[in-house]
Amino acid sequence: MSKRERTRQLLQSAALDLFLDKGFDATTTREIAERAGVTEMTLFRHFPTKESLVLDDPYDPVIADAIRNRPRSESPMRAAVAGLGQAWANVPEAGVAALRSRLRILAEATTVRDLGRSVDRTRAAAAAALVDRGVRPRDALVVASAVIAGLSSALLAWARSEDDLAETITSALAVLGGERGA
């Protein structure tokens, strides 16, 4: 991991801890920087806004790569569902707690517009990966939108519960892939 990646991870971890302790609105960027042991200027070099500390999703490139690398013989929906399942299966255990915290903060503290932008970035990454596989752009957007909307709903419900992440993802992807009724 590069120094830049370590610093970003440290800043996000400090922010999540403070947001959970004090609340999103009551936490200042100065407090986050101090907790991370960096200057406020360094924080803003990595994250342009306080909201971006929560909205920046480190898993978007992982999801896109997993979809992009699925066999070309798979349908777009199957590639998206299987790629997402593969990406989520590789989330490290330490990342699960951070993900739950991030989603709880997102559900409680961000505006609908901010949450929408985060989902839009994930959907765009998934759609681009499908286009890279030869899927028509319009079809790629339809598939990515359906899969990301379903998965986002499942993840927000998971964040508010004590359910297992792997079971939540597996169940949601089975429903999306038509392998199981809702």
JSON list of N, CA and C in Angstrom, two decimals, residues 51 104-115:
[
{"chain": "A", "resi": 51, "resn": "GLU", "atom": "N", "xyz": [-17.95, 15.47, 3.53]},
{"chain": "A", "resi": 51, "resn": "GLU", "atom": "CA", "xyz": [-18.85, 14.42, 3.03]},
{"chain": "A", "resi": 51, "resn": "GLU", "atom": "C", "xyz": [-18.10, 13.36, 2.25]},
{"chain": "A", "resi": 104, "resn": "ARG", "atom": "N", "xyz": [-24.03, 3.22, 7.93]},
{"chain": "A", "resi": 104, "resn": "ARG", "atom": "CA", "xyz": [-24.88, 3.80, 8.98]},
{"chain": "A", "resi": 104, "resn": "ARG", "atom": "C", "xyz": [-24.81, 5.32, 8.95]},
{"chain": "A", "resi": 105, "resn": "ILE", "atom": "N", "xyz": [-23.61, 5.84, 8.78]},
{"chain": "A", "resi": 105, "resn": "ILE", "atom": "CA", "xyz": [-23.44, 7.29, 8.72]},
{"chain": "A", "resi": 105, "resn": "ILE", "atom": "C", "xyz": [-24.14, 7.83, 7.47]},
{"chain": "A", "resi": 106, "resn": "LEU", "atom": "N", "xyz": [-23.96, 7.16, 6.35]},
{"chain": "A", "resi": 106, "resn": "LEU", "atom": "CA", "xyz": [-24.62, 7.59, 5.11]},
{"chain": "A", "resi": 106, "resn": "LEU", "atom": "C", "xyz": [-26.13, 7.61, 5.27]},
{"chain": "A", "resi": 107, "resn": "ALA", "atom": "N", "xyz": [-26.67, 6.59, 5.89]},
{"chain": "A", "resi": 107, "resn": "ALA", "atom": "CA", "xyz": [-28.12, 6.49, 6.05]},
{"chain": "A", "resi": 107, "resn": "ALA", "atom": "C", "xyz": [-28.67, 7.59, 6.95]},
{"chain": "A", "resi": 108, "resn": "GLU", "atom": "N", "xyz": [-27.87, 8.05, 7.90]},
{"chain": "A", "resi": 108, "resn": "GLU", "atom": "CA", "xyz": [-28.35, 9.01, 8.88]},
{"chain": "A", "resi": 108, "resn": "GLU", "atom": "C", "xyz": [-27.94, 10.45, 8.61]},
{"chain": "A", "resi": 109, "resn": "ALA", "atom": "N", "xyz": [-26.80, 10.68, 7.97]},
{"chain": "A", "resi": 109, "resn": "ALA", "atom": "CA", "xyz": [-26.26, 12.02, 7.97]},
{"chain": "A", "resi": 109, "resn": "ALA", "atom": "C", "xyz": [-26.17, 12.70, 6.61]},
{"chain": "A", "resi": 110, "resn": "THR", "atom": "N", "xyz": [-26.18, 11.98, 5.55]},
{"chain": "A", "resi": 110, "resn": "THR", "atom": "CA", "xyz": [-26.00, 12.64, 4.26]},
{"chain": "A", "resi": 110, "resn": "THR", "atom": "C", "xyz": [-27.33, 12.98, 3.63]},
{"chain": "A", "resi": 111, "resn": "THR", "atom": "N", "xyz": [-27.29, 13.95, 2.76]},
{"chain": "A", "resi": 111, "resn": "THR", "atom": "CA", "xyz": [-28.50, 14.30, 2.03]},
{"chain": "A", "resi": 111, "resn": "THR", "atom": "C", "xyz": [-28.75, 13.23, 0.98]},
{"chain": "A", "resi": 112, "resn": "VAL", "atom": "N", "xyz": [-29.97, 13.18, 0.53]},
{"chain": "A", "resi": 112, "resn": "VAL", "atom": "CA", "xyz": [-30.33, 12.21, -0.50]},
{"chain": "A", "resi": 112, "resn": "VAL", "atom": "C", "xyz": [-29.49, 12.46, -1.75]},
{"chain": "A", "resi": 113, "resn": "ARG", "atom": "N", "xyz": [-29.24, 13.71, -2.05]},
{"chain": "A", "resi": 113, "resn": "ARG", "atom": "CA", "xyz": [-28.43, 14.04, -3.23]},
{"chain": "A", "resi": 113, "resn": "ARG", "atom": "C", "xyz": [-27.02, 13.50, -3.10]},
{"chain": "A", "resi": 114, "resn": "ASP", "atom": "N", "xyz": [-26.40, 13.64, -1.92]},
{"chain": "A", "resi": 114, "resn": "ASP", "atom": "CA", "xyz": [-25.04, 13.12, -1.71]},
{"chain": "A", "resi": 114, "resn": "ASP", "atom": "C", "xyz": [-25.01, 11.60, -1.84]},
{"chain": "A", "resi": 115, "resn": "LEU", "atom": "N", "xyz": [-25.98, 10.94, -1.22]},
{"chain": "A", "resi": 115, "resn": "LEU", "atom": "CA", "xyz": [-26.05, 9.49, -1.32]},
{"chain": "A", "resi": 115, "resn": "LEU", "atom": "C", "xyz": [-26.26, 9.08, -2.77]}
]
